[in-house]
Amino acid sequence: MPRWVNRPEGSNWGDFGADDQIGRMNLLTPERRRAALAEVREGIAFTLSLPLDYPGAMIAMRKPPRLFVEQLDGEPAYNQVNDHCSDVMCDDGVVLYTQFSTQWDSLAHMGQKFDADGDGLAEKVYYNGYRADEHLLGPDHPEGPCAKALGIENMAAAGIQGRGVMVNFKAVYGKEYFWVGYDEMMRTLEAQKVDVQKGDFLLMHTGYDEEVLAMNRQPDKSKLDLTGSVLNGNDPRLLKWIDDSGIVAICSDNLAVEGYDWNAPPGADHPILPLHELCLFKLGIHLGELWLLHELADWLLAHERSAFLLTAPPLRLPGAVGSPATPIATV
Ligand code: UVW
């Protein structure tokens, strides 16, 4: 049985195959990776991850990582020695919220209430028609919590490496809170001579990362909420451009790539994060958030460049809906 008979307007469900789970990452072909390698001229690498204990405290429901140590032979497995050898050994575990710090959203991160099966009633459904409770299993399910489809391991297995391009909103709009629609995006791309190609990762620098670092693990949420540029998910021309551009991902130094429209009228028939709806639900475009971009963005601006090789795998962690990332850009 097909999972859906209705596909959302403007979606690409089925275009990459009936059971596709990686969306636009299908565009990362060997030719495109070779083109990305050609962007490496200096051999300088930039680490695009915050230390994973930043922002430092809970700014959504997510908490900082907690390390722990197990017992081995009745002792904590840390600085441990035994009588049979000269070795000293440490081991540890971690409780890690997959989206606390520098992260990837998998396509399981956000779905919509939508009538995919054509029975006249909306159900909870995700990219390519995968379903809540059948594929996305909650904590009450004997096998849950687990994304049996669309989990981040699918992205990890796809070899996340390609051509990245930087759009530097901070350089144009400063660190003030500013909504970027189609016109502002086009103006900035043109001014910075950013040539966005099909299969590219679009990175956007807003200055939010510098504020997070400056807060030294004591985040001031009310200040961060009003820091830097955010994409305007309510601008249909911007959404159309994202679709037409052929980009595989949008990665930002801020919390959610787009702005939260707190003034939107309440109602169950529209998303609060329309760009998430477009990217994660309709088109299979992954979102990267809380990336550390200021050093790379400054370097690119100073050298009148915008493109680079990006290598950014998530953890190959079966069933997870997000993942920490330690992306590397090489220029
Ligand atoms: C939400 O906060 C809902 O999502 P994200 O982590 O993608 O910003």
mmCIF file of C-alpha atoms and ligand atoms in Angstrom:
data_model
loop_
_atom_site.group_PDB
_atom_site.id
_atom_site.type_symbol
_atom_site.label_atom_id
_atom_site.label_comp_id
_atom_site.label_asym_id
_atom_site.label_seq_id
_atom_site.Cartn_x
_atom_site.Cartn_y
_atom_site.Cartn_z
ATOM 1 C CA MET A 1 0.000 0.000 0.000
ATOM 2 C CA PRO A 2 1.359 3.474 -0.786
ATOM 3 C CA ARG A 3 1.809 5.603 2.334
ATOM 4 C CA TRP A 4 -0.019 8.541 0.764
ATOM 5 C CA VAL A 5 -2.492 9.395 -1.957
ATOM 6 C CA ASN A 6 -2.358 13.172 -1.417
ATOM 7 C CA ARG A 7 0.991 14.885 -1.395
ATOM 8 C CA PRO A 8 1.298 18.387 0.077
ATOM 9 C CA GLU A 9 1.146 21.215 -2.442
ATOM 10 C CA GLY A 10 4.661 22.205 -3.458
ATOM 11 C CA SER A 11 6.245 19.043 -2.064
ATOM 12 C CA ASN A 12 8.564 16.598 -3.830
ATOM 13 C CA TRP A 13 7.308 13.452 -2.094
ATOM 14 C CA GLY A 14 8.065 10.408 -4.226
ATOM 15 C CA ASP A 15 10.378 12.252 -6.631
ATOM 16 C CA PHE A 16 13.472 10.647 -5.066
ATOM 17 C CA GLY A 17 11.724 7.276 -4.741
ATOM 18 C CA ALA A 18 8.691 5.951 -2.896
ATOM 19 C CA ASP A 19 10.750 5.049 0.188
ATOM 20 C CA ASP A 20 13.247 7.904 0.098
ATOM 21 C CA GLN A 21 14.400 9.104 3.521
ATOM 22 C CA ILE A 22 17.157 11.613 2.700
ATOM 23 C CA GLY A 23 15.388 14.147 0.477
ATOM 24 C CA ARG A 24 17.593 16.672 -1.266
ATOM 25 C CA MET A 25 20.760 14.920 -0.025
ATOM 26 C CA ASN A 26 20.156 12.711 -3.069
ATOM 27 C CA LEU A 27 21.672 15.599 -5.047
ATOM 28 C CA LEU A 28 25.129 14.981 -3.521
ATOM 29 C CA THR A 29 26.547 13.207 -6.537
ATOM 30 C CA PRO A 30 30.205 12.312 -7.179
ATOM 31 C CA GLU A 31 30.355 15.153 -9.747
ATOM 32 C CA ARG A 32 29.150 17.675 -7.197
ATOM 33 C CA ARG A 33 31.614 16.438 -4.561
ATOM 34 C CA ARG A 34 34.440 16.779 -7.106
ATOM 35 C CA ALA A 35 33.283 20.342 -7.834
ATOM 36 C CA ALA A 36 33.281 21.014 -4.081
ATOM 37 C CA LEU A 37 36.874 19.758 -3.809
ATOM 38 C CA ALA A 38 37.855 22.305 -6.447
ATOM 39 C CA GLU A 39 36.897 25.040 -3.959
ATOM 40 C CA VAL A 40 39.837 24.026 -1.748
ATOM 41 C CA ARG A 41 42.711 26.358 -2.644
ATOM 42 C CA GLU A 42 44.487 27.189 0.625
ATOM 43 C CA GLY A 43 43.983 24.005 2.623
ATOM 44 C CA ILE A 44 42.799 25.998 5.648
ATOM 45 C CA ALA A 45 40.136 24.219 7.728
ATOM 46 C CA PHE A 46 37.504 25.825 9.967
ATOM 47 C CA THR A 47 35.680 23.894 12.684
ATOM 48 C CA LEU A 48 32.038 24.935 12.577
ATOM 49 C CA SER A 49 30.900 23.478 15.902
ATOM 50 C CA LEU A 50 30.437 25.258 19.185
ATOM 51 C CA PRO A 51 31.840 23.367 22.152
ATOM 52 C CA LEU A 52 28.850 21.072 22.692
ATOM 53 C CA ASP A 53 28.221 22.407 26.207
ATOM 54 C CA TYR A 54 27.263 25.801 24.695
ATOM 55 C CA PRO A 55 24.880 27.685 24.827
ATOM 56 C CA GLY A 56 25.462 26.448 28.392
ATOM 57 C CA ALA A 57 22.001 26.222 29.917
ATOM 58 C CA MET A 58 18.622 25.164 28.751
ATOM 59 C CA ILE A 59 17.279 27.604 26.152
ATOM 60 C CA ALA A 60 14.606 25.264 24.812
ATOM 61 C CA MET A 61 13.618 22.000 26.550
ATOM 62 C CA ARG A 62 17.103 20.716 25.754
ATOM 63 C CA LYS A 63 19.800 20.378 28.373
ATOM 64 C CA PRO A 64 23.619 20.451 28.323
ATOM 65 C CA PRO A 65 25.534 17.167 28.016
ATOM 66 C CA ARG A 66 26.192 15.237 31.237
ATOM 67 C CA LEU A 67 29.219 12.957 31.392
ATOM 68 C CA PHE A 68 29.228 9.941 33.695
ATOM 69 C CA VAL A 69 31.509 7.026 34.536
ATOM 70 C CA GLU A 70 30.538 3.362 34.954
ATOM 71 C CA GLN A 71 31.983 0.996 37.528
ATOM 72 C CA LEU A 72 34.496 -1.616 36.369
ATOM 73 C CA ASP A 73 35.542 -4.318 38.841
ATOM 74 C CA GLY A 74 33.848 -2.348 41.608
ATOM 75 C CA GLU A 75 35.747 0.886 40.901
ATOM 76 C CA PRO A 76 34.889 3.932 38.769
ATOM 77 C CA ALA A 77 36.414 3.346 35.341
ATOM 78 C CA TYR A 78 38.518 6.522 35.534
ATOM 79 C CA ASN A 79 42.267 6.772 36.200
ATOM 80 C CA GLN A 80 41.934 3.043 36.789
ATOM 81 C CA VAL A 81 44.916 0.704 37.141
ATOM 82 C CA ASN A 82 45.190 -2.993 37.800
ATOM 83 C CA ASP A 83 47.966 -5.277 39.018
ATOM 84 C CA HIS A 84 48.605 -7.000 35.686
ATOM 85 C CA CYS A 85 49.875 -4.129 33.574
ATOM 86 C CA SER A 86 51.146 -0.572 33.600
ATOM 87 C CA ASP A 87 48.120 0.967 31.886
ATOM 88 C CA VAL A 88 45.969 3.715 33.379
ATOM 89 C CA MET A 89 42.494 3.847 31.858
ATOM 90 C CA CYS A 90 39.574 6.277 31.607
ATOM 91 C CA ASP A 91 36.179 5.569 30.078
ATOM 92 C CA ASP A 92 32.983 7.580 30.083
ATOM 93 C CA GLY A 93 29.393 7.847 28.922
ATOM 94 C CA VAL A 94 27.249 10.851 28.132
ATOM 95 C CA VAL A 95 23.622 11.909 28.309
ATOM 96 C CA LEU A 96 23.397 14.041 25.190
ATOM 97 C CA TYR A 97 20.391 16.051 23.987
ATOM 98 C CA THR A 98 20.812 15.684 20.257
ATOM 99 C CA GLN A 99 19.719 19.267 19.480
ATOM 100 C CA PHE A 100 21.128 21.208 22.428
ATOM 101 C CA SER A 101 24.115 22.710 20.614
ATOM 102 C CA THR A 102 25.549 22.606 17.069
ATOM 103 C CA GLN A 103 23.189 20.191 15.380
ATOM 104 C CA TRP A 104 21.393 18.738 12.421
ATOM 105 C CA ASP A 105 17.602 18.386 12.318
ATOM 106 C CA SER A 106 16.680 15.091 10.682
ATOM 107 C CA LEU A 107 13.590 14.891 8.481
ATOM 108 C CA ALA A 108 11.859 13.274 11.474
ATOM 109 C CA HIS A 109 12.217 16.456 13.520
ATOM 110 C CA MET A 110 9.057 18.125 12.255
ATOM 111 C CA GLY A 111 5.943 16.953 10.407
ATOM 112 C CA GLN A 112 2.468 18.357 9.923
ATOM 113 C CA LYS A 113 -1.166 17.505 10.456
ATOM 114 C CA PHE A 114 -2.135 16.662 6.861
ATOM 115 C CA ASP A 115 -4.613 14.366 5.111
ATOM 116 C CA ALA A 116 -2.127 12.163 3.253
ATOM 117 C CA ASP A 117 -4.336 9.080 3.020
ATOM 118 C CA GLY A 118 -7.280 10.979 1.511
ATOM 119 C CA ASP A 119 -9.885 9.957 4.121
ATOM 120 C CA GLY A 120 -10.836 13.576 4.743
ATOM 121 C CA LEU A 121 -9.097 13.716 8.118
ATOM 122 C CA ALA A 122 -5.658 15.127 8.833
ATOM 123 C CA GLU A 123 -3.167 12.746 10.415
ATOM 124 C CA LYS A 124 0.321 13.301 11.856
ATOM 125 C CA VAL A 125 2.629 12.779 8.932
ATOM 126 C CA TYR A 126 6.247 13.482 8.021
ATOM 127 C CA TYR A 127 8.371 13.825 4.865
ATOM 128 C CA ASN A 128 7.431 11.371 2.106
ATOM 129 C CA GLY A 129 4.330 10.250 3.992
ATOM 130 C CA TYR A 130 5.964 8.523 6.942
ATOM 131 C CA ARG A 131 3.546 8.365 9.853
ATOM 132 C CA ALA A 132 3.422 9.106 13.545
ATOM 133 C CA ASP A 133 2.961 5.903 15.590
ATOM 134 C CA GLU A 134 3.677 3.652 12.632
ATOM 135 C CA HIS A 135 7.176 4.932 11.777
ATOM 136 C CA LEU A 136 7.821 7.647 14.369
ATOM 137 C CA LEU A 137 7.333 5.735 17.607
ATOM 138 C CA GLY A 138 6.776 7.714 20.781
ATOM 139 C CA PRO A 139 7.905 6.817 24.299
ATOM 140 C CA ASP A 140 4.697 4.840 24.987
ATOM 141 C CA HIS A 141 5.406 2.416 22.154
ATOM 142 C CA PRO A 142 7.261 -0.769 23.191
ATOM 143 C CA GLU A 143 9.990 0.039 20.628
ATOM 144 C CA GLY A 144 9.962 3.787 21.256
ATOM 145 C CA PRO A 145 11.099 6.438 21.378
ATOM 146 C CA CYS A 146 12.543 5.748 17.960
ATOM 147 C CA ALA A 147 12.354 7.122 14.426
ATOM 148 C CA LYS A 148 11.992 3.837 12.532
ATOM 149 C CA ALA A 149 12.003 5.953 9.376
ATOM 150 C CA LEU A 150 13.685 9.297 8.625
ATOM 151 C CA GLY A 151 16.102 8.908 11.574
ATOM 152 C CA ILE A 152 19.389 10.773 11.437
ATOM 153 C CA GLU A 153 21.309 7.576 10.565
ATOM 154 C CA ASN A 154 19.920 7.856 7.033
ATOM 155 C CA MET A 155 21.583 11.212 6.600
ATOM 156 C CA ALA A 156 24.825 9.916 8.157
ATOM 157 C CA ALA A 157 24.937 7.054 5.665
ATOM 158 C CA ALA A 158 24.553 9.499 2.748
ATOM 159 C CA GLY A 159 28.103 10.905 3.045
ATOM 160 C CA ILE A 160 27.448 14.518 3.989
ATOM 161 C CA GLN A 161 30.087 16.335 1.998
ATOM 162 C CA GLY A 162 29.678 18.888 -0.747
ATOM 163 C CA ARG A 163 29.966 22.507 -1.767
ATOM 164 C CA GLY A 164 29.078 25.064 0.872
ATOM 165 C CA VAL A 165 28.275 28.713 0.193
ATOM 166 C CA MET A 166 28.149 31.439 2.829
ATOM 167 C CA VAL A 167 25.707 34.318 2.911
ATOM 168 C CA ASN A 168 26.849 36.831 5.514
ATOM 169 C CA PHE A 169 23.823 38.736 6.849
ATOM 170 C CA LYS A 170 25.789 40.149 9.758
ATOM 171 C CA ALA A 171 28.042 42.007 7.310
ATOM 172 C CA VAL A 172 24.989 43.749 5.814
ATOM 173 C CA TYR A 173 22.390 43.998 8.576
ATOM 174 C CA GLY A 174 24.584 43.864 11.687
ATOM 175 C CA LYS A 175 23.658 41.874 14.764
ATOM 176 C CA GLU A 176 20.265 43.557 15.160
ATOM 177 C CA TYR A 177 17.166 41.360 15.028
ATOM 178 C CA PHE A 178 16.159 41.474 11.361
ATOM 179 C CA TRP A 179 13.768 39.440 9.206
ATOM 180 C CA VAL A 180 15.252 38.427 5.857
ATOM 181 C CA GLY A 181 12.801 37.876 3.020
ATOM 182 C CA TYR A 182 13.378 37.240 -0.667
ATOM 183 C CA ASP A 183 14.456 40.816 -1.474
ATOM 184 C CA GLU A 184 17.016 40.960 1.340
ATOM 185 C CA MET A 185 18.321 37.512 0.437
ATOM 186 C CA MET A 186 18.755 38.486 -3.230
ATOM 187 C CA ARG A 187 20.410 41.809 -2.351
ATOM 188 C CA THR A 188 22.890 40.084 -0.032
ATOM 189 C CA LEU A 189 23.710 37.250 -2.435
ATOM 190 C CA GLU A 190 24.324 39.777 -5.189
ATOM 191 C CA ALA A 191 26.412 42.151 -3.052
ATOM 192 C CA GLN A 192 28.557 39.272 -1.808
ATOM 193 C CA LYS A 193 28.712 37.595 -5.250
ATOM 194 C CA VAL A 194 27.407 34.321 -3.848
ATOM 195 C CA ASP A 195 26.730 31.875 -6.659
ATOM 196 C CA VAL A 196 24.241 29.347 -5.241
ATOM 197 C CA GLN A 197 24.238 26.118 -7.244
ATOM 198 C CA LYS A 198 22.059 23.025 -7.221
ATOM 199 C CA GLY A 199 23.338 20.610 -4.570
ATOM 200 C CA ASP A 200 24.897 23.349 -2.385
ATOM 201 C CA PHE A 201 24.705 23.681 1.387
ATOM 202 C CA LEU A 202 23.621 27.263 2.158
ATOM 203 C CA LEU A 203 25.258 28.592 5.330
ATOM 204 C CA MET A 204 24.030 31.860 6.854
ATOM 205 C CA HIS A 205 25.993 33.959 9.324
ATOM 206 C CA THR A 206 24.014 36.274 11.594
ATOM 207 C CA GLY A 207 26.338 36.987 14.524
ATOM 208 C CA TYR A 208 24.226 34.902 16.936
ATOM 209 C CA ASP A 209 27.182 32.521 17.456
ATOM 210 C CA GLU A 210 29.415 35.342 18.721
ATOM 211 C CA GLU A 211 26.739 36.397 21.223
ATOM 212 C CA VAL A 212 26.330 32.804 22.439
ATOM 213 C CA LEU A 213 30.092 32.504 22.961
ATOM 214 C CA ALA A 214 30.322 35.888 24.686
ATOM 215 C CA MET A 215 27.645 34.787 27.183
ATOM 216 C CA ASN A 216 30.112 32.144 28.404
ATOM 217 C CA ARG A 217 27.587 29.372 29.130
ATOM 218 C CA GLN A 218 25.134 31.771 30.844
ATOM 219 C CA PRO A 219 22.736 32.449 27.942
ATOM 220 C CA ASP A 220 20.419 35.427 28.155
ATOM 221 C CA LYS A 221 17.479 34.058 26.174
ATOM 222 C CA SER A 222 15.604 37.349 25.915
ATOM 223 C CA LYS A 223 18.695 38.985 24.393
ATOM 224 C CA LEU A 224 19.412 36.048 22.066
ATOM 225 C CA ASP A 225 15.801 36.050 20.853
ATOM 226 C CA LEU A 226 16.448 39.535 19.496
ATOM 227 C CA THR A 227 19.886 38.886 18.014
ATOM 228 C CA GLY A 228 20.745 38.724 14.337
ATOM 229 C CA SER A 229 18.928 37.970 11.113
ATOM 230 C CA VAL A 230 16.283 35.268 10.786
ATOM 231 C CA LEU A 231 14.681 34.027 7.589
ATOM 232 C CA ASN A 232 11.072 35.046 7.009
ATOM 233 C CA GLY A 233 9.215 31.764 6.511
ATOM 234 C CA ASN A 234 6.057 33.714 5.661
ATOM 235 C CA ASP A 235 7.573 35.177 2.489
ATOM 236 C CA PRO A 236 6.301 32.971 -0.375
ATOM 237 C CA ARG A 237 8.952 34.315 -2.757
ATOM 238 C CA LEU A 238 11.714 33.274 -0.368
ATOM 239 C CA LEU A 239 10.188 29.813 -0.011
ATOM 240 C CA LYS A 240 9.920 29.478 -3.802
ATOM 241 C CA TRP A 241 13.559 30.515 -4.191
ATOM 242 C CA ILE A 242 14.647 27.884 -1.642
ATOM 243 C CA ASP A 243 12.787 25.258 -3.647
ATOM 244 C CA ASP A 244 14.035 26.458 -7.054
ATOM 245 C CA SER A 245 17.662 26.860 -5.910
ATOM 246 C CA GLY A 246 18.186 23.113 -5.432
ATOM 247 C CA ILE A 247 20.071 23.588 -2.149
ATOM 248 C CA VAL A 248 20.363 20.460 -0.005
ATOM 249 C CA ALA A 249 20.462 22.150 3.426
ATOM 250 C CA ILE A 250 20.316 25.488 5.219
ATOM 251 C CA CYS A 251 22.708 25.877 8.146
ATOM 252 C CA SER A 252 22.724 28.862 10.461
ATOM 253 C CA ASP A 253 24.540 30.056 13.546
ATOM 254 C CA ASN A 254 21.177 30.858 15.152
ATOM 255 C CA LEU A 255 18.611 28.760 16.962
ATOM 256 C CA ALA A 256 16.057 27.966 14.291
ATOM 257 C CA VAL A 257 17.210 29.425 10.898
ATOM 258 C CA GLU A 258 13.864 31.237 10.618
ATOM 259 C CA GLY A 259 12.065 33.642 12.956
ATOM 260 C CA TYR A 260 9.201 32.632 15.214
ATOM 261 C CA ASP A 261 6.135 34.626 14.211
ATOM 262 C CA TRP A 262 4.789 35.326 17.691
ATOM 263 C CA ASN A 263 2.125 37.640 16.238
ATOM 264 C CA ALA A 264 0.590 35.001 13.975
ATOM 265 C CA PRO A 265 -3.103 34.455 14.706
ATOM 266 C CA PRO A 266 -3.695 31.283 16.740
ATOM 267 C CA GLY A 267 -5.090 28.373 14.756
ATOM 268 C CA ALA A 268 -4.383 24.754 14.004
ATOM 269 C CA ASP A 269 -4.298 25.174 10.233
ATOM 270 C CA HIS A 270 -0.912 26.815 9.768
ATOM 271 C CA PRO A 271 2.641 26.089 10.921
ATOM 272 C CA ILE A 272 4.404 28.316 13.424
ATOM 273 C CA LEU A 273 7.658 27.599 11.551
ATOM 274 C CA PRO A 274 6.720 27.646 7.843
ATOM 275 C CA LEU A 275 10.308 27.290 6.650
ATOM 276 C CA HIS A 276 10.639 24.113 8.731
ATOM 277 C CA GLU A 277 7.435 22.927 7.089
ATOM 278 C CA LEU A 278 8.814 23.628 3.618
ATOM 279 C CA CYS A 279 12.263 22.186 4.255
ATOM 280 C CA LEU A 280 11.779 19.226 6.587
ATOM 281 C CA PHE A 281 8.243 18.178 5.669
ATOM 282 C CA LYS A 282 7.744 19.058 2.015
ATOM 283 C CA LEU A 283 11.161 19.011 0.343
ATOM 284 C CA GLY A 284 13.517 16.966 2.512
ATOM 285 C CA ILE A 285 15.967 19.841 3.034
ATOM 286 C CA HIS A 286 17.903 19.316 6.263
ATOM 287 C CA LEU A 287 18.410 22.222 8.667
ATOM 288 C CA GLY A 288 21.593 22.863 10.653
ATOM 289 C CA GLU A 289 21.376 25.115 13.693
ATOM 290 C CA LEU A 290 23.672 26.759 16.222
ATOM 291 C CA TRP A 291 26.693 26.325 13.973
ATOM 292 C CA LEU A 292 29.846 28.319 14.685
ATOM 293 C CA LEU A 293 30.264 30.429 11.578
ATOM 294 C CA HIS A 294 31.905 33.731 12.418
ATOM 295 C CA GLU A 295 35.547 32.752 11.768
ATOM 296 C CA LEU A 296 34.755 31.198 8.389
ATOM 297 C CA ALA A 297 32.426 34.081 7.454
ATOM 298 C CA ASP A 298 35.093 36.684 8.339
ATOM 299 C CA TRP A 299 37.756 34.815 6.389
ATOM 300 C CA LEU A 300 35.561 34.487 3.302
ATOM 301 C CA LEU A 301 34.624 38.166 3.396
ATOM 302 C CA ALA A 302 38.259 39.238 3.754
ATOM 303 C CA HIS A 303 39.265 37.040 0.803
ATOM 304 C CA GLU A 304 36.274 37.941 -1.399
ATOM 305 C CA ARG A 305 35.159 34.348 -1.513
ATOM 306 C CA SER A 306 31.932 32.575 -0.632
ATOM 307 C CA ALA A 307 32.356 28.886 -1.556
ATOM 308 C CA PHE A 308 34.207 26.044 0.190
ATOM 309 C CA LEU A 309 34.227 22.306 0.756
ATOM 310 C CA LEU A 310 31.896 21.315 3.582
ATOM 311 C CA THR A 311 32.155 17.997 5.422
ATOM 312 C CA ALA A 312 29.408 17.717 8.014
ATOM 313 C CA PRO A 313 28.250 14.230 8.961
ATOM 314 C CA PRO A 314 25.796 13.767 11.808
ATOM 315 C CA LEU A 315 26.202 10.839 14.214
ATOM 316 C CA ARG A 316 25.132 7.523 12.719
ATOM 317 C CA LEU A 317 22.766 7.052 15.637
ATOM 318 C CA PRO A 318 19.821 4.825 14.665
ATOM 319 C CA GLY A 319 16.394 6.226 15.435
ATOM 320 C CA ALA A 320 17.451 9.714 16.566
ATOM 321 C CA VAL A 321 15.576 12.758 15.268
ATOM 322 C CA GLY A 322 18.594 15.066 15.463
ATOM 323 C CA SER A 323 22.316 14.918 15.976
ATOM 324 C CA PRO A 324 25.220 16.963 17.239
ATOM 325 C CA ALA A 325 27.625 17.852 14.443
ATOM 326 C CA THR A 326 31.257 18.879 14.138
ATOM 327 C CA PRO A 327 31.250 20.274 10.597
ATOM 328 C CA ILE A 328 34.463 21.288 8.846
ATOM 329 C CA ALA A 329 34.788 23.839 6.065
ATOM 330 C CA THR A 330 37.952 23.758 3.977
ATOM 331 C CA VAL A 331 38.822 26.777 1.839
HETATM 332 C C1 UVW B 1 12.349 23.778 17.189
HETATM 333 O O1 UVW B 1 12.795 24.443 18.086
HETATM 334 C C2 UVW B 1 10.917 23.452 17.139
HETATM 335 O O2 UVW B 1 13.078 23.281 16.207
HETATM 336 P P1 UVW B 1 14.593 23.609 15.792
HETATM 337 O O3 UVW B 1 15.519 22.916 16.722
HETATM 338 O O4 UVW B 1 14.652 23.040 14.437
HETATM 339 O O5 UVW B 1 14.757 25.083 15.825
#
